[in-house]
Tab-separated table of N, CA and C in Angstrom:
chain	number	residue	atom	x	y	z
A	40	MET	N	-32.944	42.945	-35.714
A	40	MET	CA	-33.692	44.297	-35.720
A	40	MET	C	-32.893	44.893	-34.567
A	41	ASP	N	-32.627	46.356	-34.717
A	41	ASP	CA	-31.799	47.136	-34.122
A	41	ASP	C	-32.563	47.446	-32.745
A	42	HIS	N	-31.746	47.875	-31.539
A	42	HIS	CA	-32.547	48.259	-30.325
A	42	HIS	C	-33.684	49.168	-30.306
A	43	MET	N	-33.474	50.328	-31.004
A	43	MET	CA	-34.463	51.307	-30.973
A	43	MET	C	-35.644	50.746	-31.724
A	44	MET	N	-35.415	49.929	-32.902
A	44	MET	CA	-36.831	49.679	-33.412
A	44	MET	C	-37.335	48.470	-32.534
A	45	ARG	N	-36.750	47.721	-31.829
A	45	ARG	CA	-37.079	46.677	-30.975
A	45	ARG	C	-37.927	47.342	-29.731
A	46	SER	N	-37.321	48.482	-29.303
A	46	SER	CA	-38.042	49.426	-28.186
A	46	SER	C	-39.454	50.066	-28.715
A	47	LYS	N	-39.324	50.518	-29.947
A	47	LYS	CA	-40.474	51.152	-30.457
A	47	LYS	C	-41.533	50.092	-30.575
A	48	SER	N	-41.265	48.970	-31.130
A	48	SER	CA	-42.111	47.837	-31.420
A	48	SER	C	-42.648	47.207	-30.050
A	49	LEU	N	-41.975	47.049	-29.040
A	49	LEU	CA	-42.408	46.592	-27.873
A	49	LEU	C	-43.286	47.663	-27.259
A	50	CYS	N	-42.852	48.908	-27.397
A	50	CYS	CA	-43.942	50.043	-26.761
A	50	CYS	C	-45.131	50.054	-27.550
A	51	PHE	N	-45.003	49.831	-28.875
A	51	PHE	CA	-46.309	49.921	-29.549
A	51	PHE	C	-47.147	48.660	-29.270
A	52	LEU	N	-46.393	47.627	-29.185
A	52	LEU	CA	-47.209	46.430	-28.924
A	52	LEU	C	-47.934	46.488	-27.416
A	53	SER	N	-47.385	47.140	-26.364
A	53	SER	CA	-47.953	47.176	-25.316
A	53	SER	C	-49.080	48.167	-25.195
A	54	ILE	N	-49.072	49.301	-25.850
A	54	ILE	CA	-50.251	49.923	-26.119
A	54	ILE	C	-51.191	49.562	-26.825
A	55	LEU	N	-50.830	48.854	-27.932
A	55	LEU	CA	-51.898	48.406	-28.852
A	55	LEU	C	-52.783	47.254	-28.083
A	56	LEU	N	-52.318	46.329	-27.525
A	56	LEU	CA	-52.981	45.242	-26.828
A	56	LEU	C	-53.199	45.422	-25.482
A	57	PHE	N	-52.570	46.273	-24.794
A	57	PHE	CA	-52.550	46.694	-23.278
A	57	PHE	C	-52.687	45.154	-22.621
A	58	THR	N	-51.642	44.246	-22.928
A	58	THR	CA	-51.920	43.130	-22.373
A	58	THR	C	-51.215	42.643	-21.014
A	59	PHE	N	-51.812	41.967	-20.103
A	59	PHE	CA	-51.422	41.605	-18.924
A	59	PHE	C	-51.109	40.006	-18.898
A	60	CYS	N	-50.053	39.585	-18.489
A	60	CYS	CA	-49.771	38.273	-18.238
A	60	CYS	C	-49.838	37.958	-16.638
A	61	ALA	N	-49.747	36.584	-16.422
A	61	ALA	CA	-49.694	36.301	-15.054
A	61	ALA	C	-51.113	36.465	-14.472
A	62	GLN	N	-52.025	35.548	-14.658
A	62	GLN	CA	-53.351	35.722	-14.106
A	62	GLN	C	-53.356	36.166	-12.632
A	63	SER	N	-52.604	35.464	-11.831
A	63	SER	CA	-52.905	35.918	-10.274
A	63	SER	C	-52.473	37.385	-10.334
A	64	ALA	N	-51.354	37.895	-10.753
A	64	ALA	CA	-51.070	39.137	-10.507
A	64	ALA	C	-52.079	40.163	-11.174
A	65	PHE	N	-52.860	39.650	-12.200
A	65	PHE	CA	-53.832	40.577	-12.948
A	65	PHE	C	-54.938	40.774	-12.036
A	66	ALA	N	-55.450	39.597	-11.385
A	66	ALA	CA	-56.495	39.560	-10.463
A	66	ALA	C	-56.307	40.617	-9.349
A	67	VAL	N	-55.009	40.460	-8.567
A	67	VAL	CA	-54.685	41.404	-7.516
A	67	VAL	C	-54.574	42.838	-7.996
A	68	ASN	N	-54.151	42.993	-9.182
A	68	ASN	CA	-53.885	44.634	-9.526
A	68	ASN	C	-55.099	44.976	-10.383
A	69	LEU	N	-56.093	44.349	-10.644
A	69	LEU	CA	-57.258	44.792	-11.494
A	69	LEU	C	-57.781	46.230	-10.884
A	70	GLY	N	-57.907	46.282	-9.605
A	70	GLY	CA	-58.587	47.662	-9.206
A	70	GLY	C	-57.573	48.803	-9.419
A	71	ALA	N	-56.264	48.439	-9.138
A	71	ALA	CA	-55.443	49.553	-9.358
A	71	ALA	C	-55.342	50.040	-10.883
A	72	MET	N	-55.291	48.811	-11.667
A	72	MET	CA	-55.341	49.023	-13.323
A	72	MET	C	-56.496	49.831	-13.581
A	73	ARG	N	-57.705	49.446	-13.272
A	73	ARG	CA	-58.755	50.277	-13.523
A	73	ARG	C	-58.878	51.706	-13.193
A	74	LYS	N	-58.202	52.081	-12.174
A	74	LYS	CA	-58.178	53.495	-11.744
A	74	LYS	C	-57.221	54.239	-12.629
A	75	SER	N	-56.156	53.650	-13.183
A	75	SER	CA	-55.294	54.111	-14.007
A	75	SER	C	-55.664	54.282	-15.628
A	76	LEU	N	-56.846	53.503	-15.882
A	76	LEU	CA	-57.269	53.592	-17.336
A	76	LEU	C	-58.170	54.741	-17.599
A	77	PHE	N	-58.230	55.200	-18.878
A	77	PHE	CA	-59.048	56.177	-19.082
A	77	PHE	C	-59.714	55.950	-20.552
A	78	LYS	N	-61.117	56.288	-20.606
A	78	LYS	CA	-61.766	56.316	-21.918
A	78	LYS	C	-61.546	57.621	-22.522
A	79	ILE	N	-61.098	57.613	-23.829
A	79	ILE	CA	-60.898	58.888	-24.422
A	79	ILE	C	-61.823	59.016	-25.557
A	80	HIS	N	-62.401	60.375	-25.586
A	80	HIS	CA	-63.504	60.608	-26.310
A	80	HIS	C	-62.900	61.738	-27.267
A	81	VAL	N	-62.990	61.591	-28.780
A	81	VAL	CA	-62.452	62.542	-29.712
A	81	VAL	C	-63.346	62.939	-30.519
A	82	ILE	N	-63.463	64.278	-30.987
A	82	ILE	CA	-64.160	64.661	-31.854
A	82	ILE	C	-62.955	65.189	-32.965
A	83	SER	N	-62.911	64.530	-34.314
A	83	SER	CA	-61.826	64.702	-35.144
A	83	SER	C	-62.408	65.351	-36.452
A	84	GLN	N	-61.381	65.875	-37.192
A	84	GLN	CA	-61.980	66.249	-38.507
A	84	GLN	C	-60.472	66.111	-39.529
A	85	THR	N	-60.838	65.237	-40.493
A	85	THR	CA	-59.661	65.143	-41.322
A	85	THR	C	-59.688	66.135	-42.562
A	86	PRO	N	-58.659	66.453	-42.943
A	86	PRO	CA	-58.365	67.407	-43.988
A	86	PRO	C	-59.037	66.932	-45.269
A	87	ASN	N	-59.589	67.590	-46.098
A	87	ASN	CA	-60.229	67.359	-47.312
A	87	ASN	C	-58.913	67.834	-48.348
A	88	TYR	N	-58.247	66.779	-48.754
A	88	TYR	CA	-57.146	66.993	-49.743
A	88	TYR	C	-57.731	67.270	-51.252
A	89	GLU	N	-58.789	66.825	-51.479
A	89	GLU	CA	-59.367	67.115	-52.890
A	89	GLU	C	-59.784	68.591	-53.066
A	90	GLN	N	-60.384	69.093	-51.982
A	90	GLN	CA	-61.061	70.374	-51.835
A	90	GLN	C	-60.409	70.903	-50.606
A	91	PRO	N	-59.149	71.356	-50.807
A	91	PRO	CA	-58.764	72.063	-49.437
A	91	PRO	C	-59.522	73.311	-48.870
A	92	TRP	N	-60.491	73.836	-49.540
A	92	TRP	CA	-61.243	75.155	-49.223
A	92	TRP	C	-62.470	74.498	-48.324
A	93	ALA	N	-62.835	73.380	-48.572
A	93	ALA	CA	-63.908	72.638	-47.977
A	93	ALA	C	-63.400	71.936	-46.691
A	94	GLN	N	-64.458	71.661	-45.623
A	94	GLN	CA	-64.099	71.022	-44.478
A	94	GLN	C	-64.809	69.727	-44.607
A	95	ASN	N	-64.196	68.690	-44.254
A	95	ASN	CA	-65.004	67.458	-43.856
A	95	ASN	C	-65.570	67.454	-42.816
A	96	PRO	N	-66.820	66.649	-42.751
A	96	PRO	CA	-67.728	66.609	-41.678
A	96	PRO	C	-66.690	66.148	-40.249
A	97	THR	N	-67.057	66.705	-39.068
A	97	THR	CA	-66.507	65.911	-37.906
A	97	THR	C	-66.885	64.666	-37.520
A	98	GLN	N	-66.115	63.892	-36.939
A	98	GLN	CA	-66.420	62.432	-36.540
A	98	GLN	C	-66.208	62.320	-34.974
A	99	SER	N	-66.964	61.440	-34.346
A	99	SER	CA	-66.803	61.172	-32.991
A	99	SER	C	-66.364	59.707	-32.811
A	100	SER	N	-65.379	59.550	-31.987
A	100	SER	CA	-64.680	58.087	-31.854
A	100	SER	C	-64.211	58.144	-30.348
A	101	SER	N	-63.669	57.000	-30.027
A	101	SER	CA	-63.329	56.836	-28.494
A	101	SER	C	-62.091	55.846	-28.591
A	102	GLY	N	-61.427	55.698	-27.705
A	102	GLY	CA	-60.427	54.845	-27.419
A	102	GLY	C	-59.839	54.612	-26.129
A	103	THR	N	-58.745	53.994	-25.798
A	103	THR	CA	-58.441	53.782	-24.466
A	103	THR	C	-57.108	54.207	-24.125
A	104	GLY	N	-56.796	54.887	-22.996
A	104	GLY	CA	-55.354	55.389	-22.564
A	104	GLY	C	-55.135	55.052	-21.294
A	105	PHE	N	-53.833	55.153	-20.703
A	105	PHE	CA	-53.513	54.764	-19.470
A	105	PHE	C	-52.542	55.716	-18.848
A	106	TYR	N	-52.524	55.900	-17.558
A	106	TYR	CA	-51.815	56.844	-16.951
A	106	TYR	C	-50.276	56.149	-16.698
A	107	ILE	N	-49.277	57.084	-17.226
A	107	ILE	CA	-48.061	56.697	-17.076
A	107	ILE	C	-47.038	57.503	-16.261
A	108	GLY	N	-47.610	58.346	-15.552
A	108	GLY	CA	-46.957	59.355	-14.577
A	108	GLY	C	-46.655	60.407	-15.086
A	109	LYS	N	-46.000	61.611	-14.423
A	109	LYS	CA	-45.834	62.822	-14.693
A	109	LYS	C	-46.931	63.458	-15.414
A	110	GLU	N	-48.155	63.255	-14.924
A	110	GLU	CA	-49.388	63.975	-15.642
A	110	GLU	C	-49.513	63.579	-16.960
A	111	GLY	N	-49.234	62.251	-17.428
A	111	GLY	CA	-49.388	62.001	-18.917
A	111	GLY	C	-50.199	60.704	-18.974
A	112	ILE	N	-51.077	60.649	-20.127
A	112	ILE	CA	-52.028	59.468	-20.502
A	112	ILE	C	-51.430	58.982	-21.893
A	113	MET	N	-50.721	58.006	-21.889
A	113	MET	CA	-50.419	57.208	-23.216
A	113	MET	C	-51.776	56.562	-23.902
A	114	THR	N	-51.634	56.769	-25.164
A	114	THR	CA	-52.762	56.085	-26.039
A	114	THR	C	-52.190	55.818	-27.469
A	115	ASN	N	-52.997	55.336	-28.309
A	115	ASN	CA	-52.581	55.238	-29.718
A	115	ASN	C	-52.777	56.574	-30.502
A	116	ALA	N	-51.750	56.843	-31.315
A	116	ALA	CA	-51.928	57.882	-32.249
A	116	ALA	C	-53.281	57.963	-32.970
A	117	HIS	N	-53.671	56.725	-33.601
A	117	HIS	CA	-54.980	56.748	-34.513
A	117	HIS	C	-56.041	56.944	-33.580
A	118	VAL	N	-55.932	56.997	-32.228
A	118	VAL	CA	-57.250	57.454	-31.429
A	118	VAL	C	-57.336	58.992	-31.513
A	119	VAL	N	-56.349	59.773	-31.535
A	119	VAL	CA	-56.277	61.053	-31.512
A	119	VAL	C	-55.965	61.925	-32.673
A	120	ALA	N	-55.558	61.099	-33.647
A	120	ALA	CA	-55.186	61.727	-34.942
A	120	ALA	C	-56.209	62.869	-35.367
A	121	ASP	N	-55.996	64.108	-35.823
A	121	ASP	CA	-56.739	65.024	-36.335
A	121	ASP	C	-57.859	65.323	-35.270
A	122	GLY	N	-57.659	65.306	-34.008
A	122	GLY	CA	-58.627	65.599	-32.964
A	122	GLY	C	-58.634	66.982	-32.785
A	123	LYS	N	-59.847	67.465	-32.787
A	123	LYS	CA	-60.117	68.814	-32.513
A	123	LYS	C	-60.678	69.171	-31.109
A	124	PHE	N	-61.203	67.992	-30.584
A	124	PHE	CA	-61.656	68.161	-29.033
A	124	PHE	C	-61.493	67.059	-28.471
A	125	ILE	N	-60.719	66.686	-27.375
A	125	ILE	CA	-60.454	65.585	-26.864
A	125	ILE	C	-60.858	65.539	-25.205
A	126	THR	N	-61.482	64.633	-24.809
A	126	THR	CA	-61.691	64.599	-23.466
A	126	THR	C	-61.279	63.019	-22.984
A	127	VAL	N	-61.037	63.043	-21.545
A	127	VAL	CA	-60.726	61.714	-20.955
A	127	VAL	C	-61.516	61.527	-19.713
A	128	GLN	N	-61.862	60.295	-19.502
A	128	GLN	CA	-62.682	59.858	-18.283
A	128	GLN	C	-62.132	58.810	-17.749
A	129	ARG	N	-61.900	58.752	-16.488
A	129	ARG	CA	-61.580	57.719	-15.540
A	129	ARG	C	-62.755	56.524	-15.488
A	130	ASP	N	-62.346	55.341	-15.384
A	130	ASP	CA	-63.454	54.306	-15.127
A	130	ASP	C	-64.115	54.485	-14.003
A	131	GLY	N	-65.432	54.460	-14.373
A	131	GLY	CA	-66.480	54.893	-13.211
A	131	GLY	C	-66.817	56.419	-12.714
A	132	ASP	N	-66.041	57.139	-13.536
A	132	ASP	CA	-66.330	58.633	-13.273
A	132	ASP	C	-66.998	59.277	-14.395
A	133	ASP	N	-68.195	60.022	-14.217
A	133	ASP	CA	-68.993	60.442	-15.285
A	133	ASP	C	-68.588	61.894	-15.594
A	134	ARG	N	-67.311	62.401	-15.139
A	134	ARG	CA	-66.973	63.842	-15.414
A	134	ARG	C	-65.857	63.796	-16.461
A	135	PRO	N	-66.137	64.151	-17.592
A	135	PRO	CA	-64.867	64.143	-18.609
A	135	PRO	C	-64.105	65.311	-18.284
A	136	MET	N	-62.776	65.308	-18.575
A	136	MET	CA	-61.916	66.277	-18.527
A	136	MET	C	-61.271	66.626	-19.805
A	137	THR	N	-61.161	67.947	-20.144
A	137	THR	CA	-60.437	68.274	-21.462
A	137	THR	C	-59.034	67.856	-21.333
A	138	ALA	N	-58.403	67.325	-22.575
A	138	ALA	CA	-56.932	66.984	-22.852
A	138	ALA	C	-56.610	67.388	-24.260
A	139	ARG	N	-55.342	67.368	-24.226
A	139	ARG	CA	-54.767	67.833	-25.417
A	139	ARG	C	-53.601	66.825	-25.799
A	140	VAL	N	-53.090	66.781	-27.110
A	140	VAL	CA	-52.078	66.024	-27.555
A	140	VAL	C	-50.743	66.765	-27.240
A	141	ARG	N	-49.998	66.153	-26.288
A	141	ARG	CA	-48.704	66.852	-26.010
A	141	ARG	C	-47.652	66.334	-27.079
A	142	PHE	N	-47.561	65.136	-27.228
A	142	PHE	CA	-46.855	64.400	-28.490
A	142	PHE	C	-47.441	63.443	-29.042
A	143	ILE	N	-47.258	63.215	-30.281
A	143	ILE	CA	-47.615	62.348	-31.104
A	143	ILE	C	-46.647	61.564	-32.466
A	144	ALA	N	-46.722	60.314	-32.536
A	144	ALA	CA	-45.654	59.816	-33.085
A	144	ALA	C	-46.236	58.758	-34.070
A	145	HIS	N	-46.713	59.034	-35.282
A	145	HIS	CA	-47.703	58.231	-35.956
A	145	HIS	C	-46.816	56.921	-36.515
A	146	ASP	N	-45.476	56.938	-36.690
A	146	ASP	CA	-44.727	55.936	-37.009
A	146	ASP	C	-44.732	54.944	-36.204
A	147	CYS	N	-45.040	54.933	-34.975
A	147	CYS	CA	-45.183	53.841	-33.820
A	147	CYS	C	-46.577	53.803	-33.419
A	148	ASP	N	-47.411	54.682	-33.814
A	148	ASP	CA	-48.833	54.822	-33.201
A	148	ASP	C	-48.896	54.913	-31.753
A	149	LEU	N	-48.076	56.150	-31.519
A	149	LEU	CA	-48.427	56.458	-29.901
A	149	LEU	C	-48.566	57.768	-29.868
A	150	ALA	N	-49.303	58.204	-28.761
A	150	ALA	CA	-49.611	59.674	-28.406
A	150	ALA	C	-49.489	59.789	-26.967
A	151	LEU	N	-49.153	60.892	-26.461
A	151	LEU	CA	-49.109	61.215	-25.052
A	151	LEU	C	-50.094	62.643	-24.977
A	152	LEU	N	-50.901	62.351	-24.020
A	152	LEU	CA	-51.927	63.393	-23.647
A	152	LEU	C	-51.803	63.938	-22.420
A	153	GLU	N	-52.045	65.290	-22.386
A	153	GLU	CA	-52.072	66.177	-20.836
A	153	GLU	C	-53.282	66.701	-20.839
A	154	VAL	N	-53.679	66.783	-19.392
A	154	VAL	CA	-54.794	67.344	-19.063
A	154	VAL	C	-54.779	68.787	-18.539
A	155	GLN	N	-55.817	69.487	-18.413
A	155	GLN	CA	-55.581	70.893	-17.834
A	155	GLN	C	-55.436	70.724	-16.158
A	156	ASP	N	-56.147	69.871	-15.611
A	156	ASP	CA	-56.115	69.770	-14.033
A	156	ASP	C	-55.220	68.378	-13.787
A	157	PRO	N	-54.232	68.506	-13.533
A	157	PRO	CA	-53.409	67.143	-13.155
A	157	PRO	C	-53.958	66.542	-11.736
A	158	ALA	N	-54.726	67.234	-11.175
A	158	ALA	CA	-55.509	66.622	-9.979
A	158	ALA	C	-56.016	65.297	-10.278
A	159	ILE	N	-56.588	64.974	-11.555
A	159	ILE	CA	-57.187	63.989	-11.758
A	159	ILE	C	-56.391	62.644	-11.660
A	160	PHE	N	-55.153	62.843	-11.512
A	160	PHE	CA	-54.016	61.783	-11.264
A	160	PHE	C	-53.897	61.417	-9.653
A	161	LYS	N	-54.357	62.353	-8.965
A	161	LYS	CA	-54.372	62.291	-7.555
A	161	LYS	C	-54.677	60.709	-7.082
A	162	GLY	N	-53.550	60.064	-6.361
A	162	GLY	CA	-53.808	58.506	-5.704
A	162	GLY	C	-53.654	57.569	-6.908
A	163	LEU	N	-53.204	57.914	-8.188
A	163	LEU	CA	-53.205	56.902	-9.304
A	163	LEU	C	-51.775	56.245	-9.250
A	164	THR	N	-51.684	55.016	-9.481
A	164	THR	CA	-50.409	54.417	-9.689
A	164	THR	C	-50.093	54.455	-11.159
A	165	PRO	N	-48.859	54.819	-11.513
A	165	PRO	CA	-48.609	54.632	-13.028
A	165	PRO	C	-48.575	53.302	-13.630
A	166	MET	N	-49.056	53.136	-14.737
A	166	MET	CA	-48.970	51.797	-15.298
A	166	MET	C	-47.580	51.542	-15.783
A	167	THR	N	-46.944	50.201	-15.719
A	167	THR	CA	-45.742	49.776	-16.284
A	167	THR	C	-46.010	48.588	-17.205
A	168	PHE	N	-44.931	48.558	-18.227
A	168	PHE	CA	-45.191	47.584	-19.176
A	168	PHE	C	-44.722	46.113	-18.679
A	169	ALA	N	-45.517	45.018	-19.188
A	169	ALA	CA	-45.184	43.688	-18.852
A	169	ALA	C	-44.150	43.188	-19.634
A	170	ASP	N	-43.514	42.101	-19.249
A	170	ASP	CA	-42.617	41.403	-20.177
A	170	ASP	C	-43.279	41.012	-21.252
A	171	PHE	N	-42.544	40.830	-22.567
A	171	PHE	CA	-43.078	40.194	-23.756
A	171	PHE	C	-43.761	38.933	-23.600
A	172	PRO	N	-45.062	38.809	-24.078
A	172	PRO	CA	-45.535	37.381	-23.867
A	172	PRO	C	-45.028	36.375	-24.936
A	173	GLU	N	-45.027	35.248	-24.538
A	173	GLU	CA	-44.605	34.235	-25.305
A	173	GLU	C	-45.956	33.426	-26.170
A	174	VAL	N	-45.599	32.855	-27.285
A	174	VAL	CA	-46.532	32.069	-27.920
A	174	VAL	C	-47.218	31.036	-27.080
A	175	ARG	N	-48.576	30.998	-27.187
A	175	ARG	CA	-49.442	30.097	-26.309
A	175	ARG	C	-49.469	30.503	-24.823
A	176	GLU	N	-49.091	31.748	-24.511
A	176	GLU	CA	-49.020	31.996	-23.050
A	176	GLU	C	-50.357	32.943	-22.984
A	177	SER	N	-51.033	32.652	-21.739
A	177	SER	CA	-52.284	33.136	-21.435
A	177	SER	C	-52.230	34.701	-21.146
A	178	VAL	N	-53.102	35.531	-21.706
A	178	VAL	CA	-52.876	36.980	-21.544
A	178	VAL	C	-54.190	37.669	-21.222
A	179	ASN	N	-54.317	38.639	-20.743
A	179	ASN	CA	-55.637	39.351	-20.658
A	179	ASN	C	-55.510	40.820	-21.264
A	180	THR	N	-56.480	41.098	-21.897
A	180	THR	CA	-56.534	42.429	-22.527
A	180	THR	C	-57.626	43.466	-21.669
A	181	ILE	N	-57.348	44.568	-21.413
A	181	ILE	CA	-58.322	45.517	-20.779
A	181	ILE	C	-58.284	46.898	-21.548
A	182	GLY	N	-59.661	47.275	-21.766
A	182	GLY	CA	-59.801	48.594	-22.394
A	182	GLY	C	-61.083	48.916	-22.793
A	183	TYR	N	-61.300	49.944	-23.680
A	183	TYR	CA	-62.539	50.275	-24.288
A	183	TYR	C	-62.516	50.204	-25.700
A	184	PRO	N	-62.936	48.805	-26.217
A	184	PRO	CA	-62.973	48.799	-27.580
A	184	PRO	C	-64.075	49.505	-28.161
A	185	THR	N	-64.222	49.420	-29.607
A	185	THR	CA	-65.346	50.016	-30.235
A	185	THR	C	-66.558	49.202	-29.890
A	186	GLY	N	-67.628	50.068	-29.746
A	186	GLY	CA	-68.887	49.336	-29.511
A	186	GLY	C	-69.574	49.117	-28.192
A	187	GLY	N	-68.768	49.892	-27.175
A	187	GLY	CA	-69.272	49.741	-25.728
A	187	GLY	C	-68.881	50.984	-25.048
A	188	GLU	N	-69.542	51.251	-24.077
A	188	GLU	CA	-69.203	52.142	-22.892
A	188	GLU	C	-68.487	51.794	-21.652
A	189	GLN	N	-68.860	50.427	-21.516
A	189	GLN	CA	-68.089	49.771	-20.297
A	189	GLN	C	-66.732	49.386	-20.580
A	190	LEU	N	-65.935	49.156	-19.687
A	190	LEU	CA	-64.555	48.623	-19.595
A	190	LEU	C	-64.596	47.286	-19.924
A	191	SER	N	-63.972	46.872	-20.944
A	191	SER	CA	-63.957	45.414	-21.497
A	191	SER	C	-62.678	44.454	-20.830
A	192	ILE	N	-62.768	43.418	-20.259
A	192	ILE	CA	-61.921	42.649	-19.762
A	192	ILE	C	-61.870	41.137	-20.354
A	193	THR	N	-60.652	40.741	-21.106
A	193	THR	CA	-60.869	39.577	-21.920
A	193	THR	C	-59.636	38.857	-21.769
A	194	GLN	N	-59.884	37.432	-21.570
A	194	GLN	CA	-58.550	36.441	-21.457
A	194	GLN	C	-58.390	35.795	-22.872
A	195	GLY	N	-57.250	35.688	-23.217
A	195	GLY	CA	-57.125	34.986	-24.589
A	195	GLY	C	-55.604	34.312	-24.317
A	196	VAL	N	-55.186	33.857	-25.571
A	196	VAL	CA	-53.937	33.231	-25.732
A	196	VAL	C	-53.210	33.855	-26.881
A	197	VAL	N	-51.691	34.072	-26.772
A	197	VAL	CA	-50.935	34.509	-27.546
A	197	VAL	C	-50.748	33.470	-28.679
A	198	SER	N	-51.212	33.680	-30.006
A	198	SER	CA	-51.256	32.708	-31.093
A	198	SER	C	-50.202	32.904	-32.051
A	199	ARG	N	-49.710	34.204	-32.222
A	199	ARG	CA	-48.711	34.504	-33.206
A	199	ARG	C	-48.083	35.790	-32.725
A	200	VAL	N	-46.639	35.844	-33.083
A	200	VAL	CA	-45.978	36.857	-32.941
A	200	VAL	C	-45.189	37.213	-34.483
A	201	SER	N	-45.483	38.333	-34.969
A	201	SER	CA	-44.693	38.467	-36.388
A	201	SER	C	-44.321	40.174	-36.460
A	202	TYR	N	-43.367	40.428	-37.303
A	202	TYR	CA	-43.083	41.735	-37.570
A	202	TYR	C	-43.494	41.906	-39.121
A	203	ARG	N	-44.598	42.895	-39.109
A	203	ARG	CA	-45.234	43.227	-40.131
A	203	ARG	C	-45.472	44.613	-40.369
A	204	ARG	N	-45.894	45.139	-41.626
A	204	ARG	CA	-46.248	46.529	-41.726
A	204	ARG	C	-47.368	46.660	-41.009
A	205	TYR	N	-47.626	47.889	-40.343
A	205	TYR	CA	-48.539	48.086	-39.397
A	205	TYR	C	-49.571	49.202	-40.238
A	206	VAL	N	-50.904	48.850	-39.906
A	206	VAL	CA	-52.154	49.579	-40.707
A	206	VAL	C	-52.052	51.263	-40.630
A	207	HIS	N	-51.758	51.502	-39.394
A	207	HIS	CA	-52.096	53.157	-39.150
A	207	HIS	C	-51.346	53.836	-40.255
A	208	THR	N	-50.082	53.706	-40.310
A	208	THR	CA	-49.345	54.529	-41.298
A	208	THR	C	-49.277	53.910	-42.858
A	209	GLY	N	-49.147	52.548	-42.510
A	209	GLY	CA	-48.904	51.595	-43.710
A	209	GLY	C	-47.533	51.725	-44.231
A	210	SER	N	-46.538	52.562	-43.539
A	210	SER	CA	-45.040	52.745	-44.098
A	210	SER	C	-44.308	52.042	-43.123
A	211	ASP	N	-44.370	51.832	-41.953
A	211	ASP	CA	-43.779	51.131	-40.771
A	211	ASP	C	-44.140	49.749	-40.418
A	212	SER	N	-43.107	48.990	-40.136
A	212	SER	CA	-43.275	47.598	-39.622
A	212	SER	C	-43.008	47.503	-38.387
A	213	HIS	N	-43.862	46.638	-37.602
A	213	HIS	CA	-43.807	46.671	-36.152
A	213	HIS	C	-43.760	45.111	-35.725
A	214	LEU	N	-43.526	44.906	-34.396
A	214	LEU	CA	-43.856	43.603	-33.987
A	214	LEU	C	-45.236	43.444	-33.387
A	215	LEU	N	-45.853	42.563	-33.974
A	215	LEU	CA	-47.251	42.341	-33.865
A	215	LEU	C	-47.722	41.042	-32.897
A	216	VAL	N	-48.577	41.323	-32.063
A	216	VAL	CA	-48.912	40.163	-31.181
A	216	VAL	C	-50.375	39.911	-31.694
A	217	GLN	N	-50.570	38.666	-31.942
A	217	GLN	CA	-52.161	38.096	-32.435
A	217	GLN	C	-52.529	37.470	-31.055
A	218	VAL	N	-53.644	37.776	-30.448
A	218	VAL	CA	-54.187	37.149	-29.498
A	218	VAL	C	-55.594	36.668	-29.769
A	219	ASP	N	-55.702	35.481	-29.664
A	219	ASP	CA	-57.113	34.842	-29.835
A	219	ASP	C	-57.897	34.497	-28.554
A	220	SER	N	-58.988	34.800	-28.310
A	220	SER	CA	-59.900	34.645	-27.165
A	220	SER	C	-61.013	33.650	-27.337
């Protein structure tokens, strides 16, 4: 696998799982990580390709993003795809802030969001990517999965690493990590 594909795959893996290794470091940094996490709310509307003159109904969804520095929040492209209205909220903050997609890369399922008021990032530490986890290594995942308003923190074990076609576009393969909890 060439260096560019490996870099894309590792980046994709990191955002998809938002996985943290080393339990003791995780416990120490949980407070800082929580501050740098955002719940993303999206109102989207997909095109109607069969009847282009008609509009599909809008849909509401949510996902997880994290502050990466330079007034940017990284998330998955599938979270914000076809987004018409996007807001972000820090953990524990009940005030949503409007955001927009600055860059989107469907091939690696990544998107970078920017907000109107960068003051939301004041005092935050940008997230960094962890080393690549090994099979049978204990990992933690943190984020806002489907079905809840609260931040979810789960401990699990890496059970498989494979290079396979990824579902979002169906046209690209990526390094995927399966975590069993």
